[in-house]
XYZ file of N, CA and C in Angstrom:
639
model
N 164.471 42.896 103.776
C 164.138 42.707 102.638
C 162.526 41.987 102.380
N 161.983 42.555 101.714
C 160.442 42.111 101.589
C 160.374 40.578 100.728
N 159.822 39.831 101.417
C 159.558 38.270 101.059
C 158.459 38.338 100.040
N 159.006 37.337 99.342
C 157.581 36.724 98.249
C 156.463 36.921 98.847
N 155.866 36.612 99.715
C 154.648 36.728 100.313
C 154.549 37.969 101.010
N 155.339 38.981 100.843
C 155.061 40.149 100.929
C 154.302 40.987 100.064
N 155.414 40.701 98.830
C 154.689 41.184 97.657
C 153.453 40.575 97.175
N 153.072 39.294 97.264
C 151.776 38.819 96.875
C 150.572 39.270 97.797
N 150.842 39.448 98.982
C 150.154 40.224 99.973
C 150.175 41.845 99.605
N 150.685 42.547 98.816
C 150.522 43.859 98.260
C 149.825 43.642 97.120
N 149.961 42.823 96.428
C 149.064 42.328 95.375
C 147.224 42.542 95.766
N 147.509 41.473 96.830
C 145.950 41.259 97.098
C 145.267 42.064 98.309
N 145.596 43.322 98.486
C 145.180 44.133 99.423
C 143.675 44.478 98.835
N 142.843 44.485 99.976
C 141.572 44.953 99.564
C 141.097 46.065 99.567
N 141.193 46.921 100.403
C 141.201 48.405 100.904
C 142.059 49.079 100.572
N 142.373 49.237 99.076
C 143.659 49.864 98.297
C 142.719 50.881 97.221
N 143.104 52.172 96.932
C 142.772 52.510 95.863
C 143.692 52.819 95.052
N 143.714 51.891 93.699
C 144.540 52.179 92.747
C 144.463 53.113 91.389
N 143.232 53.969 91.546
C 143.369 55.319 90.976
C 144.068 55.654 91.777
N 144.038 56.500 92.605
C 144.963 57.229 93.645
C 146.485 56.913 93.199
N 146.663 55.694 93.431
C 148.282 55.285 93.095
C 148.442 55.937 91.649
N 147.431 55.436 90.554
C 147.795 55.821 89.333
C 147.929 57.100 89.033
N 147.167 58.430 89.757
C 147.476 59.780 89.195
C 148.676 60.096 90.108
N 149.418 59.543 90.967
C 150.823 60.091 91.261
C 151.578 59.939 90.478
N 151.640 59.315 89.173
C 152.434 59.237 88.250
C 152.150 59.444 86.684
N 150.545 60.035 86.923
C 150.080 60.037 85.208
C 150.218 61.548 84.886
N 150.707 61.863 83.974
C 150.831 62.806 82.869
C 149.519 63.809 83.349
N 149.886 65.330 83.214
C 148.850 66.296 83.773
C 147.660 66.460 82.729
N 148.023 65.834 81.641
C 147.469 65.636 80.124
C 146.010 64.446 80.558
N 146.342 63.254 81.166
C 146.045 61.898 81.102
C 144.643 62.096 81.975
N 143.573 62.102 80.896
C 142.198 61.784 82.013
C 142.014 60.340 82.370
N 142.237 60.063 83.429
C 142.239 58.551 84.088
C 140.613 58.087 84.151
N 139.890 59.066 83.823
C 138.255 58.386 83.889
C 137.718 58.090 82.515
N 138.746 58.201 81.206
C 138.648 58.155 80.283
C 138.389 56.457 80.053
N 137.248 56.011 79.324
C 137.165 54.435 79.297
C 137.477 54.289 78.082
N 138.073 52.641 77.515
C 137.898 52.422 76.598
C 136.549 52.131 75.638
N 136.895 52.033 74.477
C 135.822 51.776 73.454
C 135.369 50.433 73.166
N 134.648 50.032 72.287
C 134.035 48.770 71.587
C 135.407 48.136 70.737
N 135.991 49.132 70.068
C 137.550 48.460 69.545
C 138.530 48.708 70.243
N 138.857 48.966 71.310
C 140.026 49.231 72.026
C 140.745 47.791 72.052
N 142.271 47.777 71.546
C 142.779 46.413 71.648
C 143.228 46.389 73.105
N 143.735 45.258 73.404
C 143.928 44.454 74.529
C 145.391 44.001 74.547
N 145.990 44.388 75.694
C 147.602 43.683 75.908
C 147.692 43.224 77.264
N 148.536 42.619 77.017
C 149.069 41.868 78.565
C 150.904 42.179 78.744
N 151.222 42.479 80.035
C 152.585 42.784 80.433
C 152.829 42.216 81.791
N 154.361 41.861 81.787
C 154.652 41.047 82.813
C 155.416 41.884 83.781
N 155.185 42.123 84.795
C 155.982 42.659 86.453
C 156.888 41.339 86.579
N 158.093 41.139 85.997
C 158.709 40.197 86.360
C 160.136 40.744 87.420
N 160.191 40.053 88.597
C 160.974 39.914 89.890
C 161.708 38.794 90.165
N 163.020 39.168 90.536
C 163.862 38.195 90.804
C 164.922 38.609 92.079
N 165.090 37.612 92.810
C 166.041 37.885 94.207
C 167.524 38.306 93.673
N 168.033 39.073 94.451
C 169.446 39.640 94.007
C 169.998 40.076 95.628
N 170.979 39.615 95.989
C 171.272 39.900 97.476
C 170.457 40.011 98.542
N 170.364 41.425 99.043
C 169.150 41.178 99.943
C 167.732 42.308 99.304
N 167.818 42.088 98.034
C 166.728 42.841 97.686
C 165.869 42.086 96.458
N 165.024 42.469 95.749
C 164.488 41.790 94.505
C 164.487 42.917 93.551
N 164.956 42.327 92.240
C 165.153 43.332 91.107
C 164.080 43.377 90.290
N 163.561 44.268 89.544
C 162.492 44.331 88.612
C 163.141 44.503 87.031
N 162.767 43.721 86.246
C 162.984 44.077 84.786
C 162.078 44.918 84.235
N 162.838 45.707 83.414
C 162.287 46.578 82.326
C 163.121 46.528 80.939
N 162.499 46.878 80.049
C 163.160 47.212 78.866
C 162.593 48.425 77.788
N 163.933 48.504 77.176
C 163.757 49.815 76.157
C 163.622 49.480 74.666
N 162.216 49.877 74.431
C 161.527 49.522 73.017
C 162.046 49.647 71.945
N 162.608 48.951 70.943
C 163.612 49.256 69.924
C 163.162 50.456 69.171
N 163.814 51.234 68.558
C 163.452 52.461 67.914
C 162.704 52.148 66.494
N 162.872 51.117 65.735
C 161.957 51.074 64.919
C 160.604 50.222 65.142
N 160.364 50.178 66.363
C 158.587 49.986 66.485
C 157.673 50.958 66.323
N 156.537 50.904 65.795
C 155.748 51.440 65.355
C 155.189 52.215 66.505
N 154.679 51.570 67.591
C 154.128 52.483 68.681
C 155.006 52.189 69.925
N 154.915 53.540 70.408
C 155.963 53.992 71.752
C 157.438 53.643 71.669
N 157.599 53.367 70.180
C 159.457 53.352 70.247
C 160.221 53.876 70.993
N 161.189 52.962 71.441
C 162.040 54.086 72.345
C 162.108 54.180 73.775
N 160.681 54.067 74.254
C 160.161 53.903 75.681
C 160.681 53.046 76.496
N 160.738 53.034 77.555
C 160.670 52.105 78.909
C 159.499 51.440 79.007
N 159.468 50.110 78.857
C 158.152 49.423 79.045
C 158.479 48.271 80.092
N 157.311 47.346 80.308
C 157.361 45.916 80.793
C 157.334 45.409 79.716
N 157.908 43.906 79.570
C 157.668 42.885 78.599
C 156.211 42.555 78.320
N 155.900 42.512 77.216
C 154.322 42.351 76.736
C 154.187 42.851 75.497
N 152.661 42.753 75.266
C 152.306 43.222 73.929
C 150.697 42.390 73.861
N 150.626 42.922 72.269
C 148.914 42.807 71.928
C 148.365 41.371 72.351
N 147.167 40.886 73.024
C 146.763 39.738 73.132
C 146.343 39.313 71.782
N 146.946 37.773 71.896
C 146.659 37.324 70.564
C 145.372 36.531 70.372
N 144.459 35.962 69.656
C 143.319 35.215 69.514
C 143.394 33.872 70.189
N 144.810 33.390 70.186
C 144.918 32.094 70.805
C 145.278 32.012 72.165
N 145.557 33.267 72.906
C 146.006 33.431 74.029
C 144.942 33.026 75.017
N 144.731 32.327 76.282
C 143.914 31.749 76.784
C 143.502 32.867 77.882
N 144.161 33.656 78.005
C 144.306 34.711 79.226
C 145.239 36.079 78.842
N 144.977 37.247 79.764
C 146.240 38.001 79.538
C 147.442 37.661 80.386
N 147.312 36.964 81.214
C 148.508 36.236 81.956
C 149.037 35.284 80.847
N 148.611 34.650 80.207
C 148.980 34.131 78.743
C 149.680 34.788 77.738
N 149.191 35.918 77.515
C 149.836 36.959 76.828
C 150.971 37.308 77.161
N 150.764 38.179 78.477
C 152.196 38.607 79.248
C 152.994 37.568 79.160
N 153.179 36.120 79.678
C 154.399 35.120 79.496
C 154.546 34.942 78.014
N 153.915 34.703 77.351
C 154.314 34.527 75.739
C 155.011 35.935 75.173
N 155.189 36.790 75.509
C 155.410 38.199 75.365
C 156.522 38.032 75.801
N 156.849 37.698 76.911
C 158.228 37.924 77.931
C 159.046 36.901 77.076
N 158.339 35.505 77.046
C 159.384 34.651 76.447
C 160.112 34.682 74.606
N 158.886 35.667 74.029
C 159.597 35.940 72.666
C 160.224 37.398 72.907
N 160.256 38.398 73.686
C 160.984 39.192 73.566
C 162.532 39.135 74.621
N 162.395 38.084 75.770
C 163.818 38.045 76.439
C 164.368 36.599 76.445
N 163.618 35.738 75.874
C 163.782 34.232 76.171
C 163.657 33.612 77.589
N 162.623 34.430 78.460
C 162.616 33.997 79.400
C 161.061 33.616 79.793
N 161.005 32.238 79.775
C 159.862 31.527 79.343
C 159.158 30.585 80.810
N 157.920 31.012 80.607
C 157.086 30.576 81.901
C 157.377 29.644 82.508
N 158.340 28.577 82.163
C 158.566 27.426 83.009
C 159.299 27.639 84.113
N 159.729 28.685 84.577
C 160.286 29.389 85.579
C 159.917 30.245 86.213
N 158.839 30.717 85.656
C 157.934 32.154 86.523
C 157.056 31.756 87.482
N 156.896 31.847 88.544
C 155.798 31.916 89.385
C 154.828 32.790 89.179
N 153.219 33.142 88.927
C 152.596 34.070 89.457
C 152.523 34.414 90.409
N 152.300 35.634 90.862
C 151.990 36.133 92.433
C 150.643 36.715 92.060
N 150.550 37.647 91.152
C 149.008 38.198 90.905
C 149.069 39.073 89.708
N 147.992 40.107 90.013
C 148.057 41.174 88.992
C 147.798 42.603 89.734
N 148.279 43.467 88.716
C 147.973 44.795 89.169
C 146.619 45.494 88.249
N 146.173 46.290 88.470
C 145.015 47.136 88.182
C 145.271 47.371 86.520
N 144.305 46.933 85.745
C 144.164 46.964 83.984
C 144.185 48.647 84.088
N 145.237 49.366 82.875
C 145.158 50.473 82.787
C 144.812 50.790 81.282
N 143.759 52.352 81.133
C 143.569 52.245 79.948
C 144.614 53.341 79.091
N 145.246 53.325 77.855
C 146.042 54.182 77.833
C 145.527 54.895 76.099
N 144.732 55.988 76.335
C 144.038 56.830 75.046
C 144.638 56.817 74.125
N 145.921 57.447 73.710
C 146.734 57.960 72.878
C 146.931 56.609 71.798
N 147.253 55.436 72.231
C 147.408 54.182 71.595
C 146.131 53.286 71.614
N 145.160 53.741 72.463
C 143.934 53.007 72.662
C 143.968 51.480 72.872
N 144.916 51.309 73.821
C 145.089 49.730 74.525
C 144.651 50.123 75.748
N 143.892 48.919 76.375
C 144.214 48.522 77.616
C 144.951 47.334 78.260
N 145.452 47.632 79.238
C 147.014 47.025 79.684
C 146.209 46.290 80.746
N 146.636 45.071 80.907
C 146.602 43.985 81.968
C 147.626 43.755 82.260
N 148.524 43.912 83.724
C 149.903 43.681 84.248
C 149.458 42.359 85.225
N 150.413 41.651 84.904
C 150.430 40.530 85.414
C 151.672 40.684 86.434
N 151.946 40.089 87.654
C 153.097 40.129 88.356
C 153.534 38.479 88.352
N 155.035 38.294 88.297
C 155.651 37.056 88.243
C 157.147 37.330 89.142
N 157.226 36.142 89.517
C 158.749 36.032 90.356
C 159.301 34.796 89.632
N 160.770 35.059 89.766
C 161.754 33.842 89.475
C 162.606 33.732 91.049
N 163.279 32.400 90.950
C 163.906 32.403 92.242
C 165.634 32.699 91.843
N 165.603 33.050 91.006
C 167.110 33.104 90.526
C 167.316 34.276 89.410
N 168.269 34.679 89.148
C 168.537 36.138 88.253
C 168.525 34.932 86.753
N 167.675 35.550 85.779
C 167.459 34.866 84.641
C 168.568 34.906 83.286
N 168.717 34.326 82.621
C 169.462 34.659 81.633
C 168.667 35.148 80.710
N 169.051 36.542 80.204
C 167.986 37.029 79.026
C 168.894 37.003 77.507
N 168.013 37.046 76.469
C 168.538 36.867 75.335
C 167.229 37.924 74.754
N 167.427 39.112 74.706
C 166.607 40.053 74.046
C 166.466 39.784 72.419
N 165.449 40.282 71.978
C 165.075 40.193 70.577
C 165.240 41.457 69.992
N 166.405 41.480 69.311
C 166.567 42.777 68.724
C 165.430 43.705 68.185
N 164.801 42.827 67.314
C 163.563 43.378 66.320
C 162.570 43.999 67.503
N 162.476 43.835 68.623
C 161.593 44.564 69.645
C 162.342 45.285 71.002
N 163.469 44.613 70.988
C 163.943 45.305 72.429
C 165.454 45.791 72.197
N 165.640 46.973 72.583
C 166.543 47.919 72.360
C 167.815 47.736 73.622
N 167.221 47.589 74.844
C 167.962 47.340 75.752
C 167.038 46.642 77.349
N 167.774 46.013 77.721
C 166.995 45.525 79.094
C 167.931 45.968 80.385
N 167.229 46.463 81.470
C 167.852 46.687 82.602
C 167.136 46.587 83.467
N 167.393 46.400 85.159
C 167.127 45.816 85.961
C 166.660 47.080 87.223
N 165.950 47.281 87.897
C 166.148 48.121 89.033
C 165.130 46.989 90.601
N 165.953 47.735 91.119
C 165.743 47.246 92.858
C 164.586 47.825 93.383
N 163.731 46.519 93.829
C 162.566 47.463 94.755
C 163.076 48.651 95.743
N 164.122 48.472 96.205
C 164.538 49.671 97.249
C 164.632 51.034 96.386
N 165.251 51.013 95.435
C 165.227 52.149 94.442
C 164.190 52.622 94.293
N 163.078 51.689 93.826
C 161.834 52.170 93.164
C 160.895 52.938 94.805
N 161.292 52.332 95.619
C 160.985 52.820 97.024
C 161.288 54.369 97.091
N 162.583 54.846 96.792
C 163.228 55.842 97.083
C 162.494 57.196 96.478
N 161.956 58.314 97.393
C 161.475 58.953 96.522
C 162.119 60.261 95.764
N 163.491 59.890 96.218
C 164.148 61.010 95.023
C 164.164 60.680 93.713
N 163.730 59.390 93.135
C 163.938 58.896 92.349
C 162.456 59.514 91.133
N 161.684 59.887 91.870
C 161.002 60.409 91.403
C 160.769 61.911 91.114
N 160.446 62.700 89.895
C 160.876 63.431 89.133
C 159.531 63.853 88.116
N 159.670 65.377 87.544
C 158.960 65.619 86.898
C 159.535 66.941 85.659
N 158.855 66.737 84.439
C 159.311 67.902 84.091
C 158.062 68.492 82.909
N 158.174 69.590 82.163
C 156.971 69.775 81.653
C 157.222 69.466 80.065
N 156.437 69.108 79.351
C 156.403 69.113 77.690
C 155.281 69.925 77.073
N 155.602 70.331 76.144
C 154.279 70.921 75.136
C 153.838 69.817 74.581
N 152.487 70.060 74.932
C 151.401 69.344 73.810
C 150.353 70.090 73.467
N 150.194 70.361 71.958
C 149.351 70.734 71.210
C 149.353 72.440 71.964
N 150.529 72.755 72.209
C 150.826 74.310 72.423
C 150.516 74.467 73.933
N 150.238 73.200 74.668
C 150.237 73.925 76.122
C 151.278 73.043 76.879
N 152.003 73.535 77.998
C 152.834 72.921 78.967
C 151.991 71.603 79.826
N 152.336 70.878 79.593
C 151.953 69.700 80.319
C 152.981 68.786 81.778
N 152.407 68.846 82.715
C 153.449 68.271 83.831
C 153.730 66.816 83.558
N 154.801 66.045 83.259
C 154.968 64.855 83.347
C 156.012 64.323 84.099
N 155.315 63.526 85.256
C 156.071 62.984 86.279
C 156.724 61.638 85.564
N 158.231 61.500 85.959
C 158.688 60.361 85.917
C 159.580 59.666 86.875
N 159.913 58.453 86.953
C 160.551 57.864 87.669
C 162.348 57.666 86.729
N 163.316 58.116 87.682
C 164.601 58.514 86.724
C 165.230 56.947 87.414
N 165.390 55.942 86.623
C 165.994 54.625 86.917
C 167.013 54.182 85.641
N 168.040 54.155 86.536
C 169.242 53.514 85.723
C 169.457 53.999 84.407
N 169.504 55.471 84.738
C 169.596 56.414 83.665
C 168.718 56.465 82.687
N 167.488 56.199 82.766
C 166.176 56.245 82.214
C 165.229 57.168 82.853
N 164.536 57.877 81.977
C 163.005 58.667 82.295
C 161.767 57.480 81.923
N 161.449 56.751 83.015
C 160.343 56.060 82.594
C 158.885 56.732 83.220
N 158.050 57.016 82.149
C 156.903 57.908 82.232
C 155.753 57.336 81.521
N 154.928 57.750 81.569
C 153.345 57.132 81.112
C 152.869 55.983 81.543
N 152.495 54.948 80.987
C 151.884 53.969 81.313
C 152.408 53.360 81.989
N 153.843 52.720 82.104
C 154.711 52.431 82.760
C 155.099 52.868 83.993
N 155.055 53.979 83.903
C 155.047 54.561 85.428
C 154.034 54.777 86.397
N 152.768 54.719 85.647
C 151.418 54.408 86.222
C 151.258 53.116 86.833
N 151.653 51.996 86.305
C 151.775 50.694 86.765
C 152.674 50.554 87.830
N 153.904 51.216 87.830
C 154.901 50.829 88.788
C 154.462 52.122 89.746
N 153.882 52.736 89.834
C 153.342 53.651 90.959
C 152.346 53.020 91.564
N 151.877 52.048 91.338
C 150.697 51.324 91.796
C 151.277 50.329 92.766
N 152.254 49.516 91.914
C 153.116 48.525 92.831
C 153.626 48.918 94.194
N 154.571 50.222 94.020
C 154.930 51.206 94.807
C 154.154 51.572 95.925
N 153.155 51.772 95.583
C 152.054 52.349 96.862
C 151.726 50.880 97.654
N 151.043 50.113 96.994
C 150.898 48.773 97.479
C 152.209 48.331 98.658
N 153.260 48.316 97.796
C 154.290 47.698 98.957
C 154.799 48.604 100.112
N 154.370 49.774 99.629
C 154.494 50.892 100.910
C 153.251 50.349 101.987
N 152.236 50.098 101.529
C 151.191 49.895 102.791
C 151.770 48.368 103.557
N 152.479 47.405 102.883
C 152.687 46.319 103.506
C 154.301 46.553 104.398
N 154.699 47.530 103.885
C 155.912 48.052 104.501
C 155.570 48.807 105.855
N 154.303 49.423 106.034
C 153.745 50.249 106.994
C 153.161 49.404 107.646
N 152.436 48.148 107.207
C 152.067 47.163 108.300
C 153.144 46.157 109.119
N 154.136 46.157 108.574
C 155.469 45.348 109.097
C 156.122 46.125 110.174
N 156.191 47.529 109.478
C 156.725 48.330 110.497
C 155.811 48.433 112.165
N 154.455 48.693 111.877
C 153.398 48.833 113.091
C 153.666 47.224 113.678
N 153.719 46.453 113.053
C 153.975 44.923 113.703
C 155.167 44.848 114.748
N 156.244 45.447 114.002
C 157.486 45.271 115.006
C 157.362 45.963 116.267
N 156.363 47.052 116.753
C 156.234 47.521 117.735
C 155.569 46.865 118.768
């Protein structure tokens, strides 16, 4: 099992290319070089982990179908930064508390993943990674969350859960990579952020394996 220190070390890697990790799960039409503009909105999300048996579980949500943006899609808990939020970490913690009833008194922050820009919605998203020492009691807000589910890190590291399909965008077929997790297609921004976490963890696992020889 990866330890808490292993996960933190993965987030602190200095010789790591996040863009390469992002490209592995970016839709074929996504221009990762596209930059946010002056009016781009900002958001914070929380990658929340907790221990379960001999692995870590990662919490994902399926957004309510009634939401205006990205309805029905799988995402991390989080949302738009409010003016009173001191940081993007504060945004992620506030939104997680509002969406899931899991509040920051019990969450230990390990670090951040690389911010990503989402051109279709014109959002720049800042992911924070946190852990709990136990399985949390979750009370989803039905106005925002249709479903909550957990995925083990071992599953995330399984190459067989990474698939792709083609979808029609403006009359052109576009390749869409996705993770098949607990019966859900996880694609787009969430898959891109998961890909960075996955690839960072793979570096740490390779280093641990080399150290064992």
